[in-house]
mmCIF file with all atom_site columns, C-alpha atoms in Angstrom:
data_model
loop_
_atom_site.group_PDB
_atom_site.id
_atom_site.type_symbol
_atom_site.label_atom_id
_atom_site.label_alt_id
_atom_site.label_comp_id
_atom_site.label_asym_id
_atom_site.label_entity_id
_atom_site.label_seq_id
_atom_site.pdbx_PDB_ins_code
_atom_site.Cartn_x
_atom_site.Cartn_y
_atom_site.Cartn_z
_atom_site.occupancy
_atom_site.B_iso_or_equiv
_atom_site.pdbx_formal_charge
_atom_site.auth_seq_id
_atom_site.auth_comp_id
_atom_site.auth_asym_id
_atom_site.auth_atom_id
_atom_site.pdbx_PDB_model_num
ATOM 1   C CA . UNK O 1 1   ? 145.451 45.820 53.407 1.00 68.00 ? 286 UNK O CA 1
ATOM 2   C CA . UNK O 1 2   ? 142.820 43.114 54.092 1.00 87.00 ? 287 UNK O CA 1
ATOM 3   C CA . UNK O 1 3   ? 140.326 41.023 50.982 1.00 91.00 ? 288 UNK O CA 1
ATOM 4   C CA . UNK O 1 4   ? 141.649 40.102 48.404 1.00 94.00 ? 289 UNK O CA 1
ATOM 5   C CA . UNK O 1 5   ? 144.043 42.126 46.009 1.00 94.00 ? 290 UNK O CA 1
ATOM 6   C CA . UNK O 1 6   ? 143.944 40.947 41.995 1.00 94.00 ? 291 UNK O CA 1
ATOM 7   C CA . UNK O 1 7   ? 147.318 41.652 39.775 1.00 95.00 ? 292 UNK O CA 1
ATOM 8   C CA . UNK O 1 8   ? 146.680 41.646 36.088 1.00 94.00 ? 293 UNK O CA 1
ATOM 9   C CA . UNK O 1 9   ? 150.920 41.944 34.880 1.00 95.00 ? 294 UNK O CA 1
ATOM 10  C CA . UNK O 1 10  ? 152.273 39.891 36.543 1.00 94.00 ? 295 UNK O CA 1
ATOM 11  C CA . UNK O 1 11  ? 152.893 40.951 39.910 1.00 94.00 ? 296 UNK O CA 1
ATOM 12  C CA . UNK O 1 12  ? 154.321 44.713 39.268 1.00 96.00 ? 297 UNK O CA 1
ATOM 13  C CA . UNK O 1 13  ? 150.759 46.155 40.371 1.00 96.00 ? 298 UNK O CA 1
ATOM 14  C CA . UNK O 1 14  ? 147.577 45.230 42.385 1.00 95.00 ? 299 UNK O CA 1
ATOM 15  C CA . UNK O 1 15  ? 144.281 46.112 43.091 1.00 95.00 ? 300 UNK O CA 1
ATOM 16  C CA . UNK O 1 16  ? 141.933 44.991 45.707 1.00 95.00 ? 301 UNK O CA 1
ATOM 17  C CA . UNK O 1 17  ? 139.623 43.604 45.187 1.00 96.00 ? 302 UNK O CA 1
ATOM 18  C CA . UNK O 1 18  ? 136.910 43.595 48.267 1.00 95.00 ? 303 UNK O CA 1
ATOM 19  C CA . UNK O 1 19  ? 133.313 44.585 46.562 1.00 96.00 ? 304 UNK O CA 1
ATOM 20  C CA . UNK O 1 20  ? 130.407 41.638 47.989 1.00 95.00 ? 305 UNK O CA 1
ATOM 21  C CA . UNK O 1 21  ? 132.399 40.550 50.666 1.00 95.00 ? 306 UNK O CA 1
ATOM 22  C CA . UNK O 1 22  ? 131.746 40.373 54.075 1.00 92.00 ? 307 UNK O CA 1
ATOM 23  C CA . UNK O 1 23  ? 134.504 39.998 55.736 1.00 90.00 ? 308 UNK O CA 1
ATOM 24  C CA . UNK O 1 24  ? 138.669 40.581 54.859 1.00 91.00 ? 309 UNK O CA 1
ATOM 25  C CA . UNK O 1 25  ? 140.036 37.667 56.444 1.00 89.00 ? 310 UNK O CA 1
ATOM 26  C CA . UNK O 1 26  ? 140.647 35.096 53.728 1.00 91.00 ? 311 UNK O CA 1
ATOM 27  C CA . UNK O 1 27  ? 142.129 32.040 53.828 1.00 88.00 ? 312 UNK O CA 1
ATOM 28  C CA . UNK O 1 28  ? 142.768 30.464 50.846 1.00 89.00 ? 313 UNK O CA 1
ATOM 29  C CA . UNK O 1 29  ? 140.873 30.955 46.557 1.00 93.00 ? 314 UNK O CA 1
ATOM 30  C CA . UNK O 1 30  ? 140.446 28.423 43.772 1.00 94.00 ? 315 UNK O CA 1
ATOM 31  C CA . UNK O 1 31  ? 140.013 28.163 40.520 1.00 96.00 ? 316 UNK O CA 1
ATOM 32  C CA . UNK O 1 32  ? 137.045 26.432 39.574 1.00 96.00 ? 317 UNK O CA 1
ATOM 33  C CA . UNK O 1 33  ? 136.565 23.709 36.433 1.00 95.00 ? 318 UNK O CA 1
ATOM 34  C CA . UNK O 1 34  ? 134.231 27.119 34.962 1.00 95.00 ? 319 UNK O CA 1
ATOM 35  C CA . UNK O 1 35  ? 136.729 29.825 35.649 1.00 96.00 ? 320 UNK O CA 1
ATOM 36  C CA . UNK O 1 36  ? 134.867 31.190 39.218 1.00 97.00 ? 321 UNK O CA 1
ATOM 37  C CA . UNK O 1 37  ? 137.134 32.207 41.232 1.00 97.00 ? 322 UNK O CA 1
ATOM 38  C CA . UNK O 1 38  ? 136.839 31.040 45.246 1.00 97.00 ? 323 UNK O CA 1
ATOM 39  C CA . UNK O 1 39  ? 137.867 32.231 48.094 1.00 95.00 ? 324 UNK O CA 1
ATOM 40  C CA . UNK O 1 40  ? 137.174 31.292 51.817 1.00 93.00 ? 325 UNK O CA 1
ATOM 41  C CA . UNK O 1 41  ? 136.917 33.409 55.037 1.00 92.00 ? 326 UNK O CA 1
ATOM 42  C CA . UNK O 1 42  ? 135.918 34.809 58.303 1.00 90.00 ? 327 UNK O CA 1
ATOM 43  C CA . UNK O 1 43  ? 132.566 35.842 56.503 1.00 92.00 ? 328 UNK O CA 1
ATOM 44  C CA . UNK O 1 44  ? 131.374 33.185 53.919 1.00 94.00 ? 329 UNK O CA 1
ATOM 45  C CA . UNK O 1 45  ? 132.113 31.420 51.049 1.00 95.00 ? 330 UNK O CA 1
ATOM 46  C CA . UNK O 1 46  ? 132.472 33.896 48.658 1.00 96.00 ? 331 UNK O CA 1
ATOM 47  C CA . UNK O 1 47  ? 132.388 33.116 44.856 1.00 97.00 ? 332 UNK O CA 1
ATOM 48  C CA . UNK O 1 48  ? 133.631 35.872 41.885 1.00 97.00 ? 333 UNK O CA 1
ATOM 49  C CA . UNK O 1 49  ? 131.684 34.755 38.220 1.00 97.00 ? 334 UNK O CA 1
ATOM 50  C CA . UNK O 1 50  ? 134.013 38.374 37.490 1.00 97.00 ? 335 UNK O CA 1
ATOM 51  C CA . UNK O 1 51  ? 137.207 37.609 38.084 1.00 95.00 ? 336 UNK O CA 1
ATOM 52  C CA . UNK O 1 52  ? 137.238 39.314 41.580 1.00 95.00 ? 337 UNK O CA 1
ATOM 53  C CA . UNK O 1 53  ? 135.073 42.359 39.990 1.00 96.00 ? 338 UNK O CA 1
ATOM 54  C CA . UNK O 1 54  ? 132.032 41.499 43.092 1.00 97.00 ? 339 UNK O CA 1
ATOM 55  C CA . UNK O 1 55  ? 131.827 39.266 45.520 1.00 97.00 ? 340 UNK O CA 1
ATOM 56  C CA . UNK O 1 56  ? 128.683 37.093 45.956 1.00 97.00 ? 341 UNK O CA 1
ATOM 57  C CA . UNK O 1 57  ? 128.406 34.760 49.663 1.00 97.00 ? 342 UNK O CA 1
ATOM 58  C CA . UNK O 1 58  ? 127.428 31.770 48.607 1.00 97.00 ? 343 UNK O CA 1
ATOM 59  C CA . UNK O 1 59  ? 127.521 29.799 52.784 1.00 95.00 ? 344 UNK O CA 1
ATOM 60  C CA . UNK O 1 60  ? 128.080 31.720 55.537 1.00 93.00 ? 345 UNK O CA 1
ATOM 61  C CA . UNK O 1 61  ? 129.936 31.441 58.257 1.00 91.00 ? 346 UNK O CA 1
ATOM 62  C CA . UNK O 1 62  ? 133.821 30.259 59.534 1.00 90.00 ? 347 UNK O CA 1
ATOM 63  C CA . UNK O 1 63  ? 135.639 28.959 56.308 1.00 89.00 ? 348 UNK O CA 1
ATOM 64  C CA . UNK O 1 64  ? 139.399 28.299 56.635 1.00 81.00 ? 349 UNK O CA 1
ATOM 65  C CA . UNK O 1 65  ? 139.831 25.710 54.057 1.00 83.00 ? 350 UNK O CA 1
ATOM 66  C CA . UNK O 1 66  ? 138.340 25.225 50.981 1.00 91.00 ? 351 UNK O CA 1
ATOM 67  C CA . UNK O 1 67  ? 139.139 22.645 47.786 1.00 91.00 ? 352 UNK O CA 1
ATOM 68  C CA . UNK O 1 68  ? 138.086 21.095 44.624 1.00 93.00 ? 353 UNK O CA 1
ATOM 69  C CA . UNK O 1 69  ? 137.749 17.537 44.075 1.00 92.00 ? 354 UNK O CA 1
ATOM 70  C CA . UNK O 1 70  ? 137.729 15.529 41.096 1.00 90.00 ? 355 UNK O CA 1
ATOM 71  C CA . UNK O 1 71  ? 134.287 15.846 40.550 1.00 93.00 ? 356 UNK O CA 1
ATOM 72  C CA . UNK O 1 72  ? 134.986 19.773 40.319 1.00 95.00 ? 357 UNK O CA 1
ATOM 73  C CA . UNK O 1 73  ? 132.774 19.659 43.968 1.00 95.00 ? 358 UNK O CA 1
ATOM 74  C CA . UNK O 1 74  ? 133.573 22.821 45.896 1.00 96.00 ? 359 UNK O CA 1
ATOM 75  C CA . UNK O 1 75  ? 134.546 21.830 49.896 1.00 93.00 ? 360 UNK O CA 1
ATOM 76  C CA . UNK O 1 76  ? 135.314 24.137 52.339 1.00 91.00 ? 361 UNK O CA 1
ATOM 77  C CA . UNK O 1 77  ? 135.922 23.302 56.347 1.00 86.00 ? 362 UNK O CA 1
ATOM 78  C CA . UNK O 1 78  ? 134.024 25.053 58.250 1.00 83.00 ? 363 UNK O CA 1
ATOM 79  C CA . UNK O 1 79  ? 134.665 26.454 62.118 1.00 74.00 ? 364 UNK O CA 1
ATOM 80  C CA . UNK O 1 80  ? 131.573 27.641 63.087 1.00 56.00 ? 365 UNK O CA 1
ATOM 81  C CA . UNK O 1 81  ? 132.753 29.189 66.372 1.00 55.00 ? 366 UNK O CA 1
ATOM 82  C CA . UNK O 1 82  ? 136.667 29.304 66.123 1.00 51.00 ? 367 UNK O CA 1
ATOM 83  C CA . UNK O 1 83  ? 137.381 26.989 69.054 1.00 52.00 ? 368 UNK O CA 1
ATOM 84  C CA . UNK O 1 84  ? 137.552 23.791 67.152 1.00 50.00 ? 369 UNK O CA 1
ATOM 85  C CA . UNK O 1 85  ? 133.916 21.404 67.969 1.00 51.00 ? 370 UNK O CA 1
ATOM 86  C CA . UNK O 1 86  ? 131.061 22.373 65.648 1.00 55.00 ? 371 UNK O CA 1
ATOM 87  C CA . UNK O 1 87  ? 133.857 21.462 62.130 1.00 77.00 ? 372 UNK O CA 1
ATOM 88  C CA . UNK O 1 88  ? 131.762 20.951 59.301 1.00 84.00 ? 373 UNK O CA 1
ATOM 89  C CA . UNK O 1 89  ? 132.038 19.440 55.738 1.00 89.00 ? 374 UNK O CA 1
ATOM 90  C CA . UNK O 1 90  ? 130.644 21.823 53.363 1.00 92.00 ? 375 UNK O CA 1
ATOM 91  C CA . UNK O 1 91  ? 130.268 20.669 49.566 1.00 94.00 ? 376 UNK O CA 1
ATOM 92  C CA . UNK O 1 92  ? 128.852 21.914 46.663 1.00 96.00 ? 377 UNK O CA 1
ATOM 93  C CA . UNK O 1 93  ? 128.123 20.245 42.885 1.00 96.00 ? 378 UNK O CA 1
ATOM 94  C CA . UNK O 1 94  ? 125.850 22.752 41.473 1.00 96.00 ? 379 UNK O CA 1
ATOM 95  C CA . UNK O 1 95  ? 128.082 25.856 42.137 1.00 95.00 ? 380 UNK O CA 1
ATOM 96  C CA . UNK O 1 96  ? 126.842 27.212 45.834 1.00 96.00 ? 381 UNK O CA 1
ATOM 97  C CA . UNK O 1 97  ? 122.899 27.411 44.417 1.00 97.00 ? 382 UNK O CA 1
ATOM 98  C CA . UNK O 1 98  ? 123.600 24.304 47.173 1.00 97.00 ? 383 UNK O CA 1
ATOM 99  C CA . UNK O 1 99  ? 125.553 22.503 50.324 1.00 96.00 ? 384 UNK O CA 1
ATOM 100 C CA . UNK O 1 100 ? 125.475 19.173 51.556 1.00 94.00 ? 385 UNK O CA 1
ATOM 101 C CA . UNK O 1 101 ? 126.701 19.509 55.000 1.00 90.00 ? 386 UNK O CA 1
ATOM 102 C CA . UNK O 1 102 ? 128.801 16.103 57.285 1.00 87.00 ? 387 UNK O CA 1
ATOM 103 C CA . UNK O 1 103 ? 130.084 16.288 60.177 1.00 84.00 ? 388 UNK O CA 1
ATOM 104 C CA . UNK O 1 104 ? 134.055 16.383 60.947 1.00 79.00 ? 389 UNK O CA 1
ATOM 105 C CA . UNK O 1 105 ? 134.635 16.838 65.182 1.00 69.00 ? 390 UNK O CA 1
ATOM 106 C CA . UNK O 1 106 ? 137.851 15.493 64.623 1.00 73.00 ? 391 UNK O CA 1
ATOM 107 C CA . UNK O 1 107 ? 139.304 15.201 61.041 1.00 77.00 ? 392 UNK O CA 1
ATOM 108 C CA . UNK O 1 108 ? 139.858 17.941 58.269 1.00 79.00 ? 393 UNK O CA 1
ATOM 109 C CA . UNK O 1 109 ? 139.390 16.269 55.147 1.00 83.00 ? 394 UNK O CA 1
ATOM 110 C CA . UNK O 1 110 ? 143.551 18.445 53.761 1.00 83.00 ? 395 UNK O CA 1
ATOM 111 C CA . UNK O 1 111 ? 143.689 16.646 50.085 1.00 87.00 ? 396 UNK O CA 1
ATOM 112 C CA . UNK O 1 112 ? 141.824 14.761 47.521 1.00 90.00 ? 397 UNK O CA 1
ATOM 113 C CA . UNK O 1 113 ? 144.201 12.277 45.804 1.00 90.00 ? 398 UNK O CA 1
ATOM 114 C CA . UNK O 1 114 ? 144.076 11.359 41.805 1.00 88.00 ? 399 UNK O CA 1
ATOM 115 C CA . UNK O 1 115 ? 142.097 8.108  42.421 1.00 90.00 ? 400 UNK O CA 1
ATOM 116 C CA . UNK O 1 116 ? 139.440 11.201 43.576 1.00 91.00 ? 401 UNK O CA 1
ATOM 117 C CA . UNK O 1 117 ? 139.232 9.484  47.591 1.00 93.00 ? 402 UNK O CA 1
ATOM 118 C CA . UNK O 1 118 ? 139.067 12.070 49.898 1.00 91.00 ? 403 UNK O CA 1
ATOM 119 C CA . UNK O 1 119 ? 142.232 12.302 52.588 1.00 88.00 ? 404 UNK O CA 1
ATOM 120 C CA . UNK O 1 120 ? 142.100 14.108 56.281 1.00 84.00 ? 405 UNK O CA 1
ATOM 121 C CA . UNK O 1 121 ? 144.264 14.170 59.064 1.00 78.00 ? 406 UNK O CA 1
ATOM 122 C CA . UNK O 1 122 ? 142.885 14.714 63.447 1.00 72.00 ? 407 UNK O CA 1
ATOM 123 C CA . UNK O 1 123 ? 143.116 17.222 65.633 1.00 65.00 ? 408 UNK O CA 1
ATOM 124 C CA . UNK O 1 124 ? 143.832 14.837 68.491 1.00 62.00 ? 409 UNK O CA 1
ATOM 125 C CA . UNK O 1 125 ? 146.891 13.026 67.239 1.00 62.00 ? 410 UNK O CA 1
ATOM 126 C CA . UNK O 1 126 ? 145.370 9.769  66.691 1.00 63.00 ? 411 UNK O CA 1
ATOM 127 C CA . UNK O 1 127 ? 145.332 9.195  63.027 1.00 73.00 ? 412 UNK O CA 1
ATOM 128 C CA . UNK O 1 128 ? 144.988 9.454  59.494 1.00 81.00 ? 413 UNK O CA 1
ATOM 129 C CA . UNK O 1 129 ? 141.329 8.742  56.861 1.00 86.00 ? 414 UNK O CA 1
ATOM 130 C CA . UNK O 1 130 ? 140.391 8.373  54.084 1.00 91.00 ? 415 UNK O CA 1
ATOM 131 C CA . UNK O 1 131 ? 136.474 8.453  52.259 1.00 92.00 ? 416 UNK O CA 1
ATOM 132 C CA . UNK O 1 132 ? 135.712 7.323  48.808 1.00 95.00 ? 417 UNK O CA 1
ATOM 133 C CA . UNK O 1 133 ? 132.594 8.233  49.000 1.00 94.00 ? 418 UNK O CA 1
ATOM 134 C CA . UNK O 1 134 ? 132.618 11.739 49.428 1.00 91.00 ? 419 UNK O CA 1
ATOM 135 C CA . UNK O 1 135 ? 132.915 12.154 52.980 1.00 89.00 ? 420 UNK O CA 1
ATOM 136 C CA . UNK O 1 136 ? 130.574 10.692 53.663 1.00 88.00 ? 421 UNK O CA 1
ATOM 137 C CA . UNK O 1 137 ? 132.955 7.378  55.595 1.00 90.00 ? 422 UNK O CA 1
ATOM 138 C CA . UNK O 1 138 ? 136.113 7.075  56.835 1.00 88.00 ? 423 UNK O CA 1
ATOM 139 C CA . UNK O 1 139 ? 138.299 4.307  57.442 1.00 89.00 ? 424 UNK O CA 1
ATOM 140 C CA . UNK O 1 140 ? 141.584 4.713  59.917 1.00 86.00 ? 425 UNK O CA 1
ATOM 141 C CA . UNK O 1 141 ? 144.763 4.726  57.730 1.00 83.00 ? 426 UNK O CA 1
ATOM 142 C CA . UNK O 1 142 ? 146.316 3.289  60.706 1.00 69.00 ? 427 UNK O CA 1
ATOM 143 C CA . UNK O 1 143 ? 149.577 4.995  60.772 1.00 64.00 ? 428 UNK O CA 1
ATOM 144 C CA . UNK O 1 144 ? 152.063 4.088  62.506 1.00 61.00 ? 429 UNK O CA 1
ATOM 145 C CA . UNK O 1 145 ? 153.223 6.192  64.094 1.00 64.00 ? 430 UNK O CA 1
ATOM 146 C CA . UNK O 1 146 ? 150.291 9.288  66.333 1.00 60.00 ? 431 UNK O CA 1
ATOM 147 C CA . UNK O 1 147 ? 150.113 13.052 63.864 1.00 58.00 ? 432 UNK O CA 1
ATOM 148 C CA . UNK O 1 148 ? 148.452 15.883 64.987 1.00 55.00 ? 433 UNK O CA 1
ATOM 149 C CA . UNK O 1 149 ? 147.368 18.051 63.085 1.00 49.00 ? 434 UNK O CA 1
ATOM 150 C CA . UNK O 1 150 ? 147.796 21.914 64.001 1.00 53.00 ? 435 UNK O CA 1
ATOM 151 C CA . UNK O 1 151 ? 150.121 21.932 62.263 1.00 50.00 ? 436 UNK O CA 1
ATOM 152 C CA . UNK O 1 152 ? 149.822 19.355 59.524 1.00 62.00 ? 437 UNK O CA 1
ATOM 153 C CA . UNK O 1 153 ? 149.783 19.317 55.468 1.00 71.00 ? 438 UNK O CA 1
ATOM 154 C CA . UNK O 1 154 ? 148.328 16.749 54.228 1.00 76.00 ? 439 UNK O CA 1
ATOM 155 C CA . UNK O 1 155 ? 148.759 16.580 49.990 1.00 81.00 ? 440 UNK O CA 1
ATOM 156 C CA . UNK O 1 156 ? 148.692 14.133 47.716 1.00 84.00 ? 441 UNK O CA 1
ATOM 157 C CA . UNK O 1 157 ? 150.875 13.587 44.368 1.00 84.00 ? 442 UNK O CA 1
ATOM 158 C CA . UNK O 1 158 ? 148.891 12.995 40.617 1.00 84.00 ? 443 UNK O CA 1
ATOM 159 C CA . UNK O 1 159 ? 151.356 9.177  40.694 1.00 84.00 ? 444 UNK O CA 1
ATOM 160 C CA . UNK O 1 160 ? 148.674 8.837  44.055 1.00 82.00 ? 445 UNK O CA 1
ATOM 161 C CA . UNK O 1 161 ? 151.358 9.663  46.503 1.00 84.00 ? 446 UNK O CA 1
ATOM 162 C CA . UNK O 1 162 ? 149.882 11.101 49.880 1.00 81.00 ? 447 UNK O CA 1
ATOM 163 C CA . UNK O 1 163 ? 152.869 13.512 51.989 1.00 78.00 ? 448 UNK O CA 1
ATOM 164 C CA . UNK O 1 164 ? 151.885 14.217 55.744 1.00 74.00 ? 449 UNK O CA 1
ATOM 165 C CA . UNK O 1 165 ? 153.841 17.083 56.769 1.00 72.00 ? 450 UNK O CA 1
ATOM 166 C CA . UNK O 1 166 ? 154.053 18.604 60.120 1.00 67.00 ? 451 UNK O CA 1
ATOM 167 C CA . UNK O 1 167 ? 155.765 20.831 62.403 1.00 60.00 ? 452 UNK O CA 1
ATOM 168 C CA . UNK O 1 168 ? 157.525 19.863 65.998 1.00 53.00 ? 453 UNK O CA 1
#
Protein backbone atom coordinates (compact mmCIF):
# COMPACT_ATOMS: atom_id res chain seq x y z
CA UNK A 1 0.00 0.00 0.00
CA UNK A 2 1.20 3.48 -0.82
CA UNK A 3 0.00 7.03 -0.50
CA UNK A 4 -2.46 8.32 2.06
CA UNK A 5 -4.67 6.20 4.29
CA UNK A 6 -7.36 7.51 6.62
CA UNK A 7 -9.10 5.99 9.63
CA UNK A 8 -12.37 7.35 10.97
CA UNK A 9 -12.72 4.79 13.78
CA UNK A 10 -9.58 5.27 15.89
CA UNK A 11 -7.46 3.00 13.69
CA UNK A 12 -9.72 -0.07 13.61
CA UNK A 13 -10.01 0.21 9.81
CA UNK A 14 -8.18 2.16 7.14
CA UNK A 15 -9.06 3.35 3.64
CA UNK A 16 -6.66 4.58 0.98
CA UNK A 17 -7.38 8.18 -0.02
CA UNK A 18 -5.24 8.80 -3.10
CA UNK A 19 -7.61 10.52 -5.55
CA UNK A 20 -5.64 13.31 -7.20
CA UNK A 21 -2.21 12.31 -5.87
CA UNK A 22 0.16 12.03 -8.83
CA UNK A 23 2.92 10.43 -6.78
CA UNK A 24 2.26 8.05 -3.89
CA UNK A 25 5.70 8.58 -2.31
CA UNK A 26 4.25 10.74 0.46
CA UNK A 27 6.52 12.10 3.17
CA UNK A 28 4.76 14.19 5.80
CA UNK A 29 1.30 15.57 6.53
CA UNK A 30 -0.16 18.43 8.54
CA UNK A 31 -3.49 20.13 9.12
CA UNK A 32 -3.58 23.91 8.62
CA UNK A 33 -5.58 26.45 10.62
CA UNK A 34 -8.53 26.12 8.23
CA UNK A 35 -8.69 22.34 8.76
CA UNK A 36 -7.25 21.49 5.33
CA UNK A 37 -4.96 18.45 5.16
CA UNK A 38 -1.59 18.86 3.41
CA UNK A 39 0.85 16.21 2.26
CA UNK A 40 4.38 16.66 0.95
CA UNK A 41 5.36 14.08 -1.64
CA UNK A 42 7.83 13.38 -4.38
CA UNK A 43 5.16 14.68 -6.78
CA UNK A 44 4.35 17.99 -5.11
CA UNK A 45 2.60 19.76 -2.27
CA UNK A 46 -0.96 18.48 -2.16
CA UNK A 47 -3.92 19.90 -0.23
CA UNK A 48 -7.28 18.36 0.58
CA UNK A 49 -10.21 20.52 1.63
CA UNK A 50 -12.51 17.50 2.11
CA UNK A 51 -10.71 15.34 4.70
CA UNK A 52 -8.59 13.49 2.16
CA UNK A 53 -11.35 12.44 -0.21
CA UNK A 54 -9.46 14.20 -3.03
CA UNK A 55 -6.18 16.07 -3.40
CA UNK A 56 -5.08 19.12 -5.41
CA UNK A 57 -1.43 19.66 -6.31
CA UNK A 58 -0.67 23.17 -5.05
CA UNK A 59 3.02 23.12 -6.02
CA UNK A 60 4.66 20.51 -8.25
CA UNK A 61 8.10 19.37 -7.18
CA UNK A 62 9.88 16.93 -4.93
CA UNK A 63 9.16 17.66 -1.26
CA UNK A 64 10.41 15.82 1.78
CA UNK A 65 9.48 18.11 4.63
CA UNK A 66 6.78 20.59 5.55
CA UNK A 67 5.67 22.60 8.58
CA UNK A 68 3.45 25.51 9.53
CA UNK A 69 4.86 28.73 10.98
CA UNK A 70 3.43 30.98 13.68
CA UNK A 71 1.46 33.02 11.12
CA UNK A 72 -0.25 29.93 9.71
CA UNK A 73 1.89 29.93 6.55
CA UNK A 74 2.84 26.54 5.12
CA UNK A 75 6.57 25.96 4.61
CA UNK A 76 7.88 23.24 2.34
CA UNK A 77 11.44 22.11 1.82
CA UNK A 78 11.93 21.31 -1.83
CA UNK A 79 14.68 19.29 -3.46
CA UNK A 80 14.40 19.55 -7.22
CA UNK A 81 16.53 16.61 -8.29
CA UNK A 82 17.07 14.49 -5.18
CA UNK A 83 20.84 15.03 -5.21
CA UNK A 84 21.04 17.69 -2.52
CA UNK A 85 21.46 20.54 -4.99
CA UNK A 86 18.66 22.91 -5.87
CA UNK A 87 17.08 22.94 -2.41
CA UNK A 88 14.45 25.61 -1.87
CA UNK A 89 12.29 26.83 0.98
CA UNK A 90 8.80 27.46 -0.35
CA UNK A 91 6.25 29.45 1.69
CA UNK A 92 2.57 30.11 1.06
CA UNK A 93 0.30 32.37 3.05
CA UNK A 94 -2.79 31.87 0.88
CA UNK A 95 -3.41 28.14 0.85
CA UNK A 96 -1.02 27.41 -2.00
CA UNK A 97 -2.34 29.90 -4.56
CA UNK A 98 0.99 31.74 -4.55
CA UNK A 99 4.40 30.72 -3.22
CA UNK A 100 7.56 32.57 -2.23
CA UNK A 101 10.70 30.52 -2.90
CA UNK A 102 14.13 31.06 -1.37
CA UNK A 103 17.31 29.09 -2.17
CA UNK A 104 18.50 26.86 0.68
CA UNK A 105 21.64 25.33 -0.79
CA UNK A 106 23.43 24.46 2.47
CA UNK A 107 20.69 24.48 5.13
CA UNK A 108 17.27 23.00 5.68
CA UNK A 109 14.55 24.40 7.94
CA UNK A 110 13.74 21.94 10.70
CA UNK A 111 11.40 23.78 13.07
CA UNK A 112 9.63 27.00 13.96
CA UNK A 113 10.16 28.33 17.49
CA UNK A 114 7.47 29.80 19.74
CA UNK A 115 8.71 33.31 18.90
CA UNK A 116 8.11 32.63 15.18
CA UNK A 117 11.76 32.26 14.22
CA UNK A 118 12.80 29.52 11.80
CA UNK A 119 15.62 27.16 12.75
CA UNK A 120 17.74 25.22 10.27
CA UNK A 121 20.69 22.91 10.25
CA UNK A 122 23.35 22.41 7.59
CA UNK A 123 23.98 19.44 5.36
CA UNK A 124 27.75 19.91 5.72
CA UNK A 125 28.02 19.95 9.51
CA UNK A 126 28.94 23.63 9.80
CA UNK A 127 26.21 24.97 12.04
CA UNK A 128 22.71 25.69 13.21
CA UNK A 129 21.00 28.78 11.81
CA UNK A 130 18.12 31.06 12.85
CA UNK A 131 15.95 33.37 10.75
CA UNK A 132 13.65 36.04 12.17
CA UNK A 133 12.37 37.23 8.78
CA UNK A 134 10.63 34.12 7.40
CA UNK A 135 13.81 32.70 5.86
CA UNK A 136 15.02 35.77 3.96
CA UNK A 137 18.26 36.00 6.01
CA UNK A 138 19.99 33.58 8.37
CA UNK A 139 22.27 33.96 11.40
CA UNK A 140 24.76 31.23 12.30
CA UNK A 141 24.13 30.49 15.97
CA UNK A 142 27.76 29.36 16.31
CA UNK A 143 27.14 26.01 17.88
CA UNK A 144 30.19 24.74 19.78
CA UNK A 145 29.62 21.28 18.27
CA UNK A 146 30.09 20.25 14.65
CA UNK A 147 26.63 19.07 13.60
CA UNK A 148 25.66 17.05 10.58
CA UNK A 149 22.13 17.16 9.20
CA UNK A 150 22.10 13.73 7.59
CA UNK A 151 20.19 12.04 10.41
CA UNK A 152 19.24 15.01 12.56
CA UNK A 153 15.98 16.48 13.82
CA UNK A 154 15.22 19.96 15.15
CA UNK A 155 12.35 20.65 17.55
CA UNK A 156 11.12 23.77 19.33
CA UNK A 157 8.97 23.73 22.46
CA UNK A 158 6.36 26.28 23.56
CA UNK A 159 8.78 27.35 26.34
CA UNK A 160 11.28 28.46 23.71
CA UNK A 161 13.73 25.58 24.06
CA UNK A 162 15.36 24.29 20.87
CA UNK A 163 16.28 20.60 20.73
CA UNK A 164 18.58 19.04 18.15
CA UNK A 165 19.04 15.32 17.87
CA UNK A 166 21.65 13.42 15.94
CA UNK A 167 22.14 9.74 15.29
CA UNK A 168 25.65 8.35 14.94
